[in-house]
Coordinates of C-alpha atoms in Angstrom, one line a residue:
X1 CA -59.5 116.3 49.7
X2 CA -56.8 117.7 52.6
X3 CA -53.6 116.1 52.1
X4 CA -53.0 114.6 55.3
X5 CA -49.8 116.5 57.7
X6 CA -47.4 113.4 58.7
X7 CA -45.0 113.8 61.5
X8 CA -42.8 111.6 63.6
X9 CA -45.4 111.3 66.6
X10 CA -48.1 109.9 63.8
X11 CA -45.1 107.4 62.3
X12 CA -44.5 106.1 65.6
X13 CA -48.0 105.7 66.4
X14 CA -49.6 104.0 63.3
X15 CA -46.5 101.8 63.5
X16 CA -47.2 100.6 67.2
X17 CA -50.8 100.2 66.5
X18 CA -50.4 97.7 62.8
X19 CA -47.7 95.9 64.9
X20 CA -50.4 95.4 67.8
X21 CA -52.5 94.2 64.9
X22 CA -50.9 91.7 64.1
X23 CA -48.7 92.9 61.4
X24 CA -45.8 91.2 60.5
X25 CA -42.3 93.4 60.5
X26 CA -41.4 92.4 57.2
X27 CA -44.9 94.1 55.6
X28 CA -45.1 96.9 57.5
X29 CA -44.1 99.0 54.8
X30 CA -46.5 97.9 52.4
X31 CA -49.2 98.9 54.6
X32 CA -49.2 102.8 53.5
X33 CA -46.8 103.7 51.1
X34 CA -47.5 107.7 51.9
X35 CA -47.0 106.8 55.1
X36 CA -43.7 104.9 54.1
X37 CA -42.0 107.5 52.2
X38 CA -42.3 110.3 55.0
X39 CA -41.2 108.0 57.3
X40 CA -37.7 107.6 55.4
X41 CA -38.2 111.4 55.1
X42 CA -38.7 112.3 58.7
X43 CA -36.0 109.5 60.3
X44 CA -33.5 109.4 57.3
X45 CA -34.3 105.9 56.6
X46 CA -37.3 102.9 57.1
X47 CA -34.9 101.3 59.6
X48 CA -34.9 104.4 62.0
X49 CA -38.5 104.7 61.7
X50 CA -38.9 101.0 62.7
X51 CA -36.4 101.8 65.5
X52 CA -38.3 105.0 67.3
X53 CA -41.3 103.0 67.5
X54 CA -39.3 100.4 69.9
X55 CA -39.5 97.5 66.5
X56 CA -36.9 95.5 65.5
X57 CA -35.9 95.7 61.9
X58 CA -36.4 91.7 60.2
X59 CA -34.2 92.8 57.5
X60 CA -30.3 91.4 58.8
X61 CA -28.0 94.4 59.0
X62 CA -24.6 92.5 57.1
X63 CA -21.1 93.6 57.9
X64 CA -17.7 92.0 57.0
X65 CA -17.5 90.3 60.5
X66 CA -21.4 89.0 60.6
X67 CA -20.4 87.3 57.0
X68 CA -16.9 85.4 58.2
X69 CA -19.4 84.7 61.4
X70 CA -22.0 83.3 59.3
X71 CA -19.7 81.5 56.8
X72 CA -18.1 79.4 59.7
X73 CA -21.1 78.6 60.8
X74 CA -22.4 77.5 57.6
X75 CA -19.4 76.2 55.1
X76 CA -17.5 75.6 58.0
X77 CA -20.0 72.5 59.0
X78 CA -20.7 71.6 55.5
X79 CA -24.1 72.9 55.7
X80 CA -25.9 75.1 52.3
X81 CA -24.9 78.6 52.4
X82 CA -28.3 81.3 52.4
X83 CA -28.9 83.0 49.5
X84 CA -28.9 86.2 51.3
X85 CA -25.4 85.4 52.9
X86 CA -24.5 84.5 49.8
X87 CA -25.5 87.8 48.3
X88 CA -23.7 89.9 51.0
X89 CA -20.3 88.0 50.9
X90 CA -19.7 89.0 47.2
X91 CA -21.4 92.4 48.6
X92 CA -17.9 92.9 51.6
X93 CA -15.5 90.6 50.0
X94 CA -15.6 90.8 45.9
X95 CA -16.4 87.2 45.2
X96 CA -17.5 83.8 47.5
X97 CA -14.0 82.6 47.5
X98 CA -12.6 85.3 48.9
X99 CA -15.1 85.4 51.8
X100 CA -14.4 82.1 52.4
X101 CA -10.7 82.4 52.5
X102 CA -11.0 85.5 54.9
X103 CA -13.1 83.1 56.8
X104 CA -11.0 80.3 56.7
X105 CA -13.7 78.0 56.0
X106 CA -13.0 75.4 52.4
X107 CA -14.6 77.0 49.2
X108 CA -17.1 74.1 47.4
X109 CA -17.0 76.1 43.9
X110 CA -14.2 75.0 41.5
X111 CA -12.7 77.1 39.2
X112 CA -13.6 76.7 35.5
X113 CA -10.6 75.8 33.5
X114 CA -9.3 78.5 31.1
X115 CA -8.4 77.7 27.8
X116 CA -5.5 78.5 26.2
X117 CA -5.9 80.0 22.5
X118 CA -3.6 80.5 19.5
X119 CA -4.4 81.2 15.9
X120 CA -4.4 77.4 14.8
X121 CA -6.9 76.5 17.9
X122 CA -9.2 79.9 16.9
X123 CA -8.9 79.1 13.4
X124 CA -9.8 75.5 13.7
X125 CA -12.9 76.2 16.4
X126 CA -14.4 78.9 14.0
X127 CA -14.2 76.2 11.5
X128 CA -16.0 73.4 13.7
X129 CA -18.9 76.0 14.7
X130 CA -19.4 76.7 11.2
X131 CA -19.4 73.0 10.0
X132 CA -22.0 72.7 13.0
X133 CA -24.5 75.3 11.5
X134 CA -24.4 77.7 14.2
X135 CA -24.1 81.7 13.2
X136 CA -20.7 82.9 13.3
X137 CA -22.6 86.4 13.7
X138 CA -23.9 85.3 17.0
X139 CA -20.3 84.0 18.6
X140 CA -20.2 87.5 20.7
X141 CA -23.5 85.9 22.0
X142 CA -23.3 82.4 22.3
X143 CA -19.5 81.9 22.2
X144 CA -17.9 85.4 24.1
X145 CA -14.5 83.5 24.7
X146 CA -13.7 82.4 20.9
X147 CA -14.7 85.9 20.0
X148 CA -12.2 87.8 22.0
X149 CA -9.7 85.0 21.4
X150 CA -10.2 85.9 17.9
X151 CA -10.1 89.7 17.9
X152 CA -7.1 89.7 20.3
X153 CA -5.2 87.3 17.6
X154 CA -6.5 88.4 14.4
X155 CA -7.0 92.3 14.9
X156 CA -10.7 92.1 14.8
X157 CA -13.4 89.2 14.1
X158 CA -13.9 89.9 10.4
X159 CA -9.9 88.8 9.9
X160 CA -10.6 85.7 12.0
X161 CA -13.4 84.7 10.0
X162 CA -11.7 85.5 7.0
X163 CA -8.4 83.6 8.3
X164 CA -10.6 81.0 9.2
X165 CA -11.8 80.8 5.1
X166 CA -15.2 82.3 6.6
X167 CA -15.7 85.5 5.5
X168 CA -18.4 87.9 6.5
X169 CA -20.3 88.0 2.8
X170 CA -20.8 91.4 1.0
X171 CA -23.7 93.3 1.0
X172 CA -26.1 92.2 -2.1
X173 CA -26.9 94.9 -4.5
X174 CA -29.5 95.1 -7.5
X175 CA -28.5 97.1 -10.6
X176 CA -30.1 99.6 -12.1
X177 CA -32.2 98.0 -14.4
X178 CA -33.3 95.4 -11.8
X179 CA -34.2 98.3 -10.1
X180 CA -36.1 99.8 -12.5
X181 CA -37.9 97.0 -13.4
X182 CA -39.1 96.6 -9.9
X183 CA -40.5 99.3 -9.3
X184 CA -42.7 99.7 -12.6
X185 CA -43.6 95.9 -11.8
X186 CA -45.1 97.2 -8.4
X187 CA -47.1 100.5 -9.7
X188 CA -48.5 98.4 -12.6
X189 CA -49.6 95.4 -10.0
X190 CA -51.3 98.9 -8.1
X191 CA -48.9 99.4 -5.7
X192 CA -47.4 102.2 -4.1
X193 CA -44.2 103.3 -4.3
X194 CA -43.2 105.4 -0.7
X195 CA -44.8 101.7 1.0
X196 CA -42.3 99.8 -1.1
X197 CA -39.7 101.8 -0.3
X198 CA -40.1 100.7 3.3
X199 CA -41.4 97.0 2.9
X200 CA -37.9 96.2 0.3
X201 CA -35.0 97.4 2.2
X202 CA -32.7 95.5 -0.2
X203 CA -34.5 97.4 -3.0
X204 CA -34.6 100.8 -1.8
X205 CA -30.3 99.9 -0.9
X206 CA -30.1 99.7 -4.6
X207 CA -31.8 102.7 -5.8
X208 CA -29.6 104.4 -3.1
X209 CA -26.8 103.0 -4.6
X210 CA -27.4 103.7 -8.2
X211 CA -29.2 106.9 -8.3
X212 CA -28.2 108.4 -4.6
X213 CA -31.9 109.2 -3.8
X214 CA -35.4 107.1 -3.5
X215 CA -36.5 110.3 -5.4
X216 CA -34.3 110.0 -8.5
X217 CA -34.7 106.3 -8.2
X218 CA -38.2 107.0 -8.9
X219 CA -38.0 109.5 -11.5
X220 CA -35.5 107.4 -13.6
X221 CA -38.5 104.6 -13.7
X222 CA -41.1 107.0 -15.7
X223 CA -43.2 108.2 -12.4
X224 CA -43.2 111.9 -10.3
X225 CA -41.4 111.2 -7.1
X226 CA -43.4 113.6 -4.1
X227 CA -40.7 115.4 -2.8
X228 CA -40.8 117.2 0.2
X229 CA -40.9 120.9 -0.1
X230 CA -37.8 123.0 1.2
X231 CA -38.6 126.3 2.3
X232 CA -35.8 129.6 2.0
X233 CA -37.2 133.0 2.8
X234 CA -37.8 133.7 -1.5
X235 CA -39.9 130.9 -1.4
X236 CA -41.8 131.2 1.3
X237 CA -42.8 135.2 0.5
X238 CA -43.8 133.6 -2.9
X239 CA -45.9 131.2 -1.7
X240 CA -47.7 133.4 0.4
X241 CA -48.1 136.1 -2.2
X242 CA -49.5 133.7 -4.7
X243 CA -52.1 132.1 -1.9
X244 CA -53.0 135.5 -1.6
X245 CA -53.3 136.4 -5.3
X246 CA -55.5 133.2 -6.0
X247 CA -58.2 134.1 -3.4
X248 CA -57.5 132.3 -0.1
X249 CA -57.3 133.8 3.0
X250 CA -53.6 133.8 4.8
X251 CA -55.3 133.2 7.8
X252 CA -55.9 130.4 7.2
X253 CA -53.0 129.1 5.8
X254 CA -52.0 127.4 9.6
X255 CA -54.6 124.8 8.8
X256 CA -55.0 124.8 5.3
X257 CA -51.0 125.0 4.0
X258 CA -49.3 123.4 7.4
X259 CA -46.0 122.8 5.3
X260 CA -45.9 127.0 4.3
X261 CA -47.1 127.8 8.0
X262 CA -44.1 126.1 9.6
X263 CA -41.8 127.4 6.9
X264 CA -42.7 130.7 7.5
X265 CA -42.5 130.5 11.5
X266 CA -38.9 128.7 10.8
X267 CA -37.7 131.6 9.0
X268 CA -39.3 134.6 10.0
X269 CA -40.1 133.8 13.6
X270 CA -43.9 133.4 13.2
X271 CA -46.4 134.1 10.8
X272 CA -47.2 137.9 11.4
X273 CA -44.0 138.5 10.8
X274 CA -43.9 136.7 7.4
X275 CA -46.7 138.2 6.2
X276 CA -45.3 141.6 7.1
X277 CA -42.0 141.1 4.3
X278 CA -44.3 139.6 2.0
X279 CA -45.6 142.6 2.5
X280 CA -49.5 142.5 4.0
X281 CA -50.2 144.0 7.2
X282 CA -51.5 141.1 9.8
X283 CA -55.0 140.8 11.1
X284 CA -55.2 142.8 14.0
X285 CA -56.3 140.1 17.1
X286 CA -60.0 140.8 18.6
X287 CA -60.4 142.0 21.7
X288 CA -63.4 140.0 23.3
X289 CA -66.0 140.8 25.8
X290 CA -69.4 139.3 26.9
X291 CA -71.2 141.6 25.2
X292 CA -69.2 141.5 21.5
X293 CA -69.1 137.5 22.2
X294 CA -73.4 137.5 22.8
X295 CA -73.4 140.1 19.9
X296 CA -71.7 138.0 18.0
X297 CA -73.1 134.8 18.8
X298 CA -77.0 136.6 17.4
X299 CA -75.5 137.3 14.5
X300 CA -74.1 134.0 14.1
X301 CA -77.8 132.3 14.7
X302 CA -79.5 134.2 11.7
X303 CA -76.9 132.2 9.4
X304 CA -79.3 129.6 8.0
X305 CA -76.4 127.1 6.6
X306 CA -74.5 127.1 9.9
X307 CA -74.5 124.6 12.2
X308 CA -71.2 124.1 13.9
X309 CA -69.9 127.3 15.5
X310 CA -66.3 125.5 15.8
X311 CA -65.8 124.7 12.3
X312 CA -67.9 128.2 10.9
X313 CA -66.0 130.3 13.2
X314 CA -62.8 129.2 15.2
X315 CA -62.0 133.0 17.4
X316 CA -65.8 133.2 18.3
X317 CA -65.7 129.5 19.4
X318 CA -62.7 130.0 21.3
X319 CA -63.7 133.1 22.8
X320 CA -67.0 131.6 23.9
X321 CA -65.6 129.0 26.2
X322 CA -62.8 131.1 27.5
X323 CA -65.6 133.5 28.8
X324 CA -68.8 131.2 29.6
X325 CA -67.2 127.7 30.1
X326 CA -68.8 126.3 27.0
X327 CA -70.7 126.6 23.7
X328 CA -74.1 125.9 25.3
X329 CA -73.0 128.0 28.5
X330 CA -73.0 131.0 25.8
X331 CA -76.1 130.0 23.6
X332 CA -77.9 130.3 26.9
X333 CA -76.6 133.5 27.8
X334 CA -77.3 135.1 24.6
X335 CA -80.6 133.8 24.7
X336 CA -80.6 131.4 21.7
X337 CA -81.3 127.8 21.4
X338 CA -77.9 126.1 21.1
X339 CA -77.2 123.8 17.7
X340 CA -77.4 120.9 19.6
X341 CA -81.0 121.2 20.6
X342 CA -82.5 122.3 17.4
X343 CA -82.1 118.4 16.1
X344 CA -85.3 117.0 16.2
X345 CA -86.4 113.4 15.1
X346 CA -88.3 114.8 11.9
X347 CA -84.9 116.8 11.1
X348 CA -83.0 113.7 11.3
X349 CA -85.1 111.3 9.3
X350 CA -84.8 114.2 6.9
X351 CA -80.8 114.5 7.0
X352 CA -80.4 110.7 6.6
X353 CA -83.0 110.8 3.4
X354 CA -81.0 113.5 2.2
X355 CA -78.1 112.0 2.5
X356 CA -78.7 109.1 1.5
X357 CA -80.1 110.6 -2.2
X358 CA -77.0 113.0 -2.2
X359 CA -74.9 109.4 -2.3
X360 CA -72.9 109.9 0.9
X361 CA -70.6 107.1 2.5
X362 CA -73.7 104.8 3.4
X363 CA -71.2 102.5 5.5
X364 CA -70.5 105.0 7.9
X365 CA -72.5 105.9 11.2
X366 CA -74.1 109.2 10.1
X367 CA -72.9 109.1 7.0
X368 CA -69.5 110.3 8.7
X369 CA -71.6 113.1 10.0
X370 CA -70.8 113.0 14.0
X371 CA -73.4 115.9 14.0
X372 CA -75.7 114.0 12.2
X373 CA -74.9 110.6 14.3
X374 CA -74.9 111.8 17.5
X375 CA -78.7 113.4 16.9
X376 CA -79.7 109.8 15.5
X377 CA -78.2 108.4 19.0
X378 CA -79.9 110.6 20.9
X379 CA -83.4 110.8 19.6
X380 CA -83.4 106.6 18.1
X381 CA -81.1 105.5 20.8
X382 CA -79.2 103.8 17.8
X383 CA -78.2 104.8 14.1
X384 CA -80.1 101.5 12.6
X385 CA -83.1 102.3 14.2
X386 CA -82.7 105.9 13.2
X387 CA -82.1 104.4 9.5
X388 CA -85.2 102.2 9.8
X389 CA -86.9 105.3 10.9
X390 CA -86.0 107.0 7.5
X391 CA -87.4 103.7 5.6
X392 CA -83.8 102.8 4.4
X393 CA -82.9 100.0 6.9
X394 CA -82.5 97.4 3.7
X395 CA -80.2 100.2 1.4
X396 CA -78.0 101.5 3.8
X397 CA -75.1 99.3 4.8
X398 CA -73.4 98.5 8.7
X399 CA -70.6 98.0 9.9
X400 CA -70.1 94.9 12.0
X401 CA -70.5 95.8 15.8
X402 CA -67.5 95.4 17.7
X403 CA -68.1 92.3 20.2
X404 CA -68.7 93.4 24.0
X405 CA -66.8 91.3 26.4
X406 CA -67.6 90.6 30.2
X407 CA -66.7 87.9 32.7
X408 CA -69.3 85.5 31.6
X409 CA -68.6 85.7 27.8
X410 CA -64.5 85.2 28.5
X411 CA -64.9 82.1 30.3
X412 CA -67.8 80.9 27.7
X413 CA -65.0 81.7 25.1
X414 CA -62.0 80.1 27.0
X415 CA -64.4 76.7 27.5
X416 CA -65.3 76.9 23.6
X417 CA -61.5 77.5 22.8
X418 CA -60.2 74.4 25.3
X419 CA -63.0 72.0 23.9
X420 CA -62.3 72.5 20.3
X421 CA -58.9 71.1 20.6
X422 CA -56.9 74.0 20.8
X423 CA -54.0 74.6 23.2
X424 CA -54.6 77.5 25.7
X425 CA -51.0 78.7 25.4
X426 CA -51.8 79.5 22.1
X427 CA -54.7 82.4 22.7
X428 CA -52.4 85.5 23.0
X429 CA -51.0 84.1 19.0
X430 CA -54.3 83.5 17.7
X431 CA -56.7 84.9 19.5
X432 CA -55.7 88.1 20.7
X433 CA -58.8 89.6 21.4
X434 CA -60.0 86.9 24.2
X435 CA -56.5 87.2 25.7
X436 CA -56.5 90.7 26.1
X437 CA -60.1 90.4 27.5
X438 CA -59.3 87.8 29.9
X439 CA -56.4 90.2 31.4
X440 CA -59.1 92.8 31.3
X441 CA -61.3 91.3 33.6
X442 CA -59.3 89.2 35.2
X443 CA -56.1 90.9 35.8
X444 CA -54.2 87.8 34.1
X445 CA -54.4 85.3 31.9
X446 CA -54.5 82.6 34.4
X447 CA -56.9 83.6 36.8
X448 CA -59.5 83.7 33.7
X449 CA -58.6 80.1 32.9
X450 CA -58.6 78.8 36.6
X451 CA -62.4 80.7 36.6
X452 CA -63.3 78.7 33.5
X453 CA -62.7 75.1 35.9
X454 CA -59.9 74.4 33.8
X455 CA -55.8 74.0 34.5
X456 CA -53.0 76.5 33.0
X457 CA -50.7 75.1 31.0
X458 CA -48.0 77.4 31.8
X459 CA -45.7 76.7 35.0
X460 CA -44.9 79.0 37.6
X461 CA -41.2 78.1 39.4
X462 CA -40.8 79.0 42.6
X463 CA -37.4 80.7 43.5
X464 CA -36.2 77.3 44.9
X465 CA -36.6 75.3 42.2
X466 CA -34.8 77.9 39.8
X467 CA -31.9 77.4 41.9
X468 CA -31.6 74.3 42.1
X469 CA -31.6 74.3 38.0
X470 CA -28.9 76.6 37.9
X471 CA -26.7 74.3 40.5
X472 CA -28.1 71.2 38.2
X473 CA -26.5 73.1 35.0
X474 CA -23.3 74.3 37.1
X475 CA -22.4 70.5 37.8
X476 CA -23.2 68.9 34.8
X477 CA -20.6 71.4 33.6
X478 CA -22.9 73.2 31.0
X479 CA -22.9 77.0 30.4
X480 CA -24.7 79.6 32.3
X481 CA -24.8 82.6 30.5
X482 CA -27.4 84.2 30.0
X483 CA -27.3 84.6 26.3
X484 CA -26.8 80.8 25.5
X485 CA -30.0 79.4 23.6
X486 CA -30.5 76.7 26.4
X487 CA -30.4 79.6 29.0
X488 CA -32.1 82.1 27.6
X489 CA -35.9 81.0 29.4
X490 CA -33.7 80.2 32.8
X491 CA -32.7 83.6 32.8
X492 CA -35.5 85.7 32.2
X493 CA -37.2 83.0 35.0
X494 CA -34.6 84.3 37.0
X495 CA -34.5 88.2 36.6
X496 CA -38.2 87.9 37.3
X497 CA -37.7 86.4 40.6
X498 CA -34.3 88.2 41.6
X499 CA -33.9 91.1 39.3
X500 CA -31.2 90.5 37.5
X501 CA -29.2 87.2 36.7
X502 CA -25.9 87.7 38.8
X503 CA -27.9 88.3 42.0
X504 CA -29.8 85.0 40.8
X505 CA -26.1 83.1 40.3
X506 CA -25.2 84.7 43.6
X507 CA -28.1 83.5 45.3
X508 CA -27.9 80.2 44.0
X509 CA -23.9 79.8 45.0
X510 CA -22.2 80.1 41.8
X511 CA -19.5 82.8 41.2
X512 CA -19.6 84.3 38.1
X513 CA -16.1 84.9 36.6
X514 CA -14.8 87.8 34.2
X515 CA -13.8 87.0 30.4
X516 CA -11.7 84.1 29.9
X517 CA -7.7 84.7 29.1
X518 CA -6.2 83.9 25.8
X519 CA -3.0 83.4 25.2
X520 CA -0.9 85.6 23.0

């Protein structure tokens, strides 16, 4: 598709014609946001654009003077000040009240009253929100102006708790035998020792402690740690000399050995390189054609036990689709019929007998065969009926198929859910999959309820009404930051709505003052 060539004549123009449309000012930008960004390209900003096409911006363009206008117009008669105004006199002026002194107009917000602190008042308040059961190691949180009081008093907050007869306990440790007996507790229950180490942080602390490894932790307790291997340039010339000397190929070793592979390429700078110090001359890369690839690919057929050209032979796999596109691009070239084609039904009602005797994973779809399952689809249309086919439908086992959700099954679900008594906020804990399903097809959670004929039970707040429960908390005199317990919903109600929560305080009227002084 041609990427359409904006310029300012074609700005101007679509502008004119969606504001003869009918197009409000304000969404004008939403209507094309290719169109959008070049605008701001071609003009040097959105305002500009608006401007060469003879329309007046609705966004207000604020300036010290507009807000001491706007204040005396606003404060100055008593009346509420606009968010927006709001917004753009801490913008010019720093804070509210010093707009409104430049203004001249009274300032409704009152001060909060600092509180002075000493070490008998820190002391005494660590005490009371101890005795109140609150978490001292939240007070940077919940309580930022005890917190500095106390490190500016006491050096730090540890001495304050500890002057306060609080102190911050010491880290628990097991000893060695506890930690001994742990872990041959765990192995003789079944367990697994590397999973332990992660689910029992307090344990694996310990063996730290004791033994300065997980490792030696493990080998104190009677059991073989697996430690990672730790290749030097001896070790890794070794290595490869005795893969060589038992019979595999070092060719292979990239996807056979991974761990000697990277070792090698760490300290020799690749593999060819390794394998020339170790002292065996590297594999010489093919040089490819059509013709060696078709030549090839013949030889290749007449291999009876050979069915996967990816797995059987990697370069001539490789080299096939860099030169035809793909495998069956090159079977048909060569002339051959490709090793997809050759499965027939009678070949796969063989396979799955065979397999089946052989005692293969008879819970898995082709017996973990995607060769195998991927014939059965195609000629059955299904693996059970390609089972029944082979006369083992009542000896081989399935898996459960995974439910298939649409429109009509969410909302039959959501209606089953609501009339068995169960709250709909609770879905997305205990019913993940109906939740997720419903945003699938729905785009949210609500809309799938709604289409089910029945009411949310989550609110939506508009932006007035989160204002006006900030102002209710402001005068009732209770606190508004954002990491108080009783704030924490207001707040992410109000970066959802404003973006963050000081434009939401700002918006609402309410200055927001720095930390609290404390006395020396």
């Amino acid at each position: 598709m041609k990427q359409r060539k904006w310029t300012k004549e074609i700005v101007v123009e679509r502008l004119k014609q969606w504001r003869a449309d009918g197009v409000q000012v304000k969404m004008l930008w939403r209507q094309d946001p290719a169109m959008t960004s070049r605008a701001t390209s071609l003009f040097g900003s959105w305002r500009k654009a608006l401007a060469a096409a003879g329309i007046v911006s609705a966004r207000t363009q604020w300036s010290r003077k507009l807000v001491i206008d706007r204040l005396r117009l606003t404060r100055g008669q008593g009346l509420d000040v606009d968010p927006l105004l709001v917004s753009a006199a801490t913008r010019y002026f720093g804070t509210m009240r010093a707009a409104c002194k430049a203004a001249g107009v009274p300032c409704l917000t009152s001060t909060p009253p600092h509180r002075e602190w000493d070490r008998d008042k820190a002391i005494e308040e660590i005490g009371r929100r101890h005795n109140q059961g609150h978490s001292l190691r939240a007070t940077a949180r919940e309580d930022p102006a005890l917190y500095a009081a106390g490190k500016r008093l006491f050096g730090t907050w540890t001495k304050a708790r500890a002057a306060a007869g609080h102190p911050i306990p010491g880290k628990i440790v097991l000893s060695a035998e506890e930690v001994i007996d742990a872990m041959q507790k765990h192995v003789a229950d079944g367990g697994s020792l590397p999973k332990l180490a992660v689910d029992n942080t307090l344990l694996q602390r310990s063996a730290r402690h004791h033994f300065g490894r997980w490792s030696d932790a493990v080998d104190a307790a009677g059991f073989k740690a697996k430690r990672r291997q730790r290749w030097d340039k001896r070790s890794v010339i070794a290595a490869m000399r005795q893969r060589h000397a038992d019979g595999f190929e070092l060719r292979k070793a990239w996807r056979e050995d991974k761990s000697l592979f990277r070792g090698a390429c760490r300290h020799f700078g690749g593999w060819r390189n390794a394998m020339r110090v170790a002292g065996f001359e590297p594999i010489k890369a093919e040089r490819w054609s059509k013709q060696r690839i078709i030549e090839r690919l013949r030889a290749w057929a007449e291999r009876p036990d050979d069915t996967d050209l990816g797995t059987s032979d990697q370069a001539l796999s490789s080299a096939a689709c860099r030169f035809f596109g793909s495998h069956e691009a090159a079977f048909e070239a060569t002339g051959i019929e490709s090793p997809a084609k050759r499965w027939t039904k009678e070949r796969v009602v063989a396979a799955i007998q065979d397999r089946f005797i052989a005692g293969d994973a008879s819970d898995k779809i082709g017996f973990g065969d995607e060769k195998l399952a991927s014939a059965a689809y195609r000629h059955f249309g299904s693996w059970p009926a390609a089972v029944e086919a082979a006369g083992l439908i009542d000896k081989v086992m399935f898996k459960p198929q995974l439910r298939r959700w649409n429109q009509q099954r969410v909302i039959a679900e959501i209606q089953a859910w609501h009339d068995s008594g169960h709250r709909l906020a609770e879905v997305s804990r205990k019913y993940g999959a109906l939740f997720h399903a419903a945003r699938t097809h729905f785009g949210t959670w609500n809309k799938a309820v709604i289409a089910a004929d029945l009411e949310p039970e989550r609110r939506f707040y508009t932006k007035a009404e989160i204002l006006d429960m900030i102002r209710r908390r402001r005068e009732a005199g209770e606190s508004l930051s954002s990491g108080h317990p009783d704030v924490r919903n207001l707040a992410m109600l109000t970066i959802r709505h404003f973006g963050t929560w000081r434009k939401g305080l700002a918006a609402a009227g309410v200055v927001q003052f720095g930390r609290k002084k404390v006395a020396s």
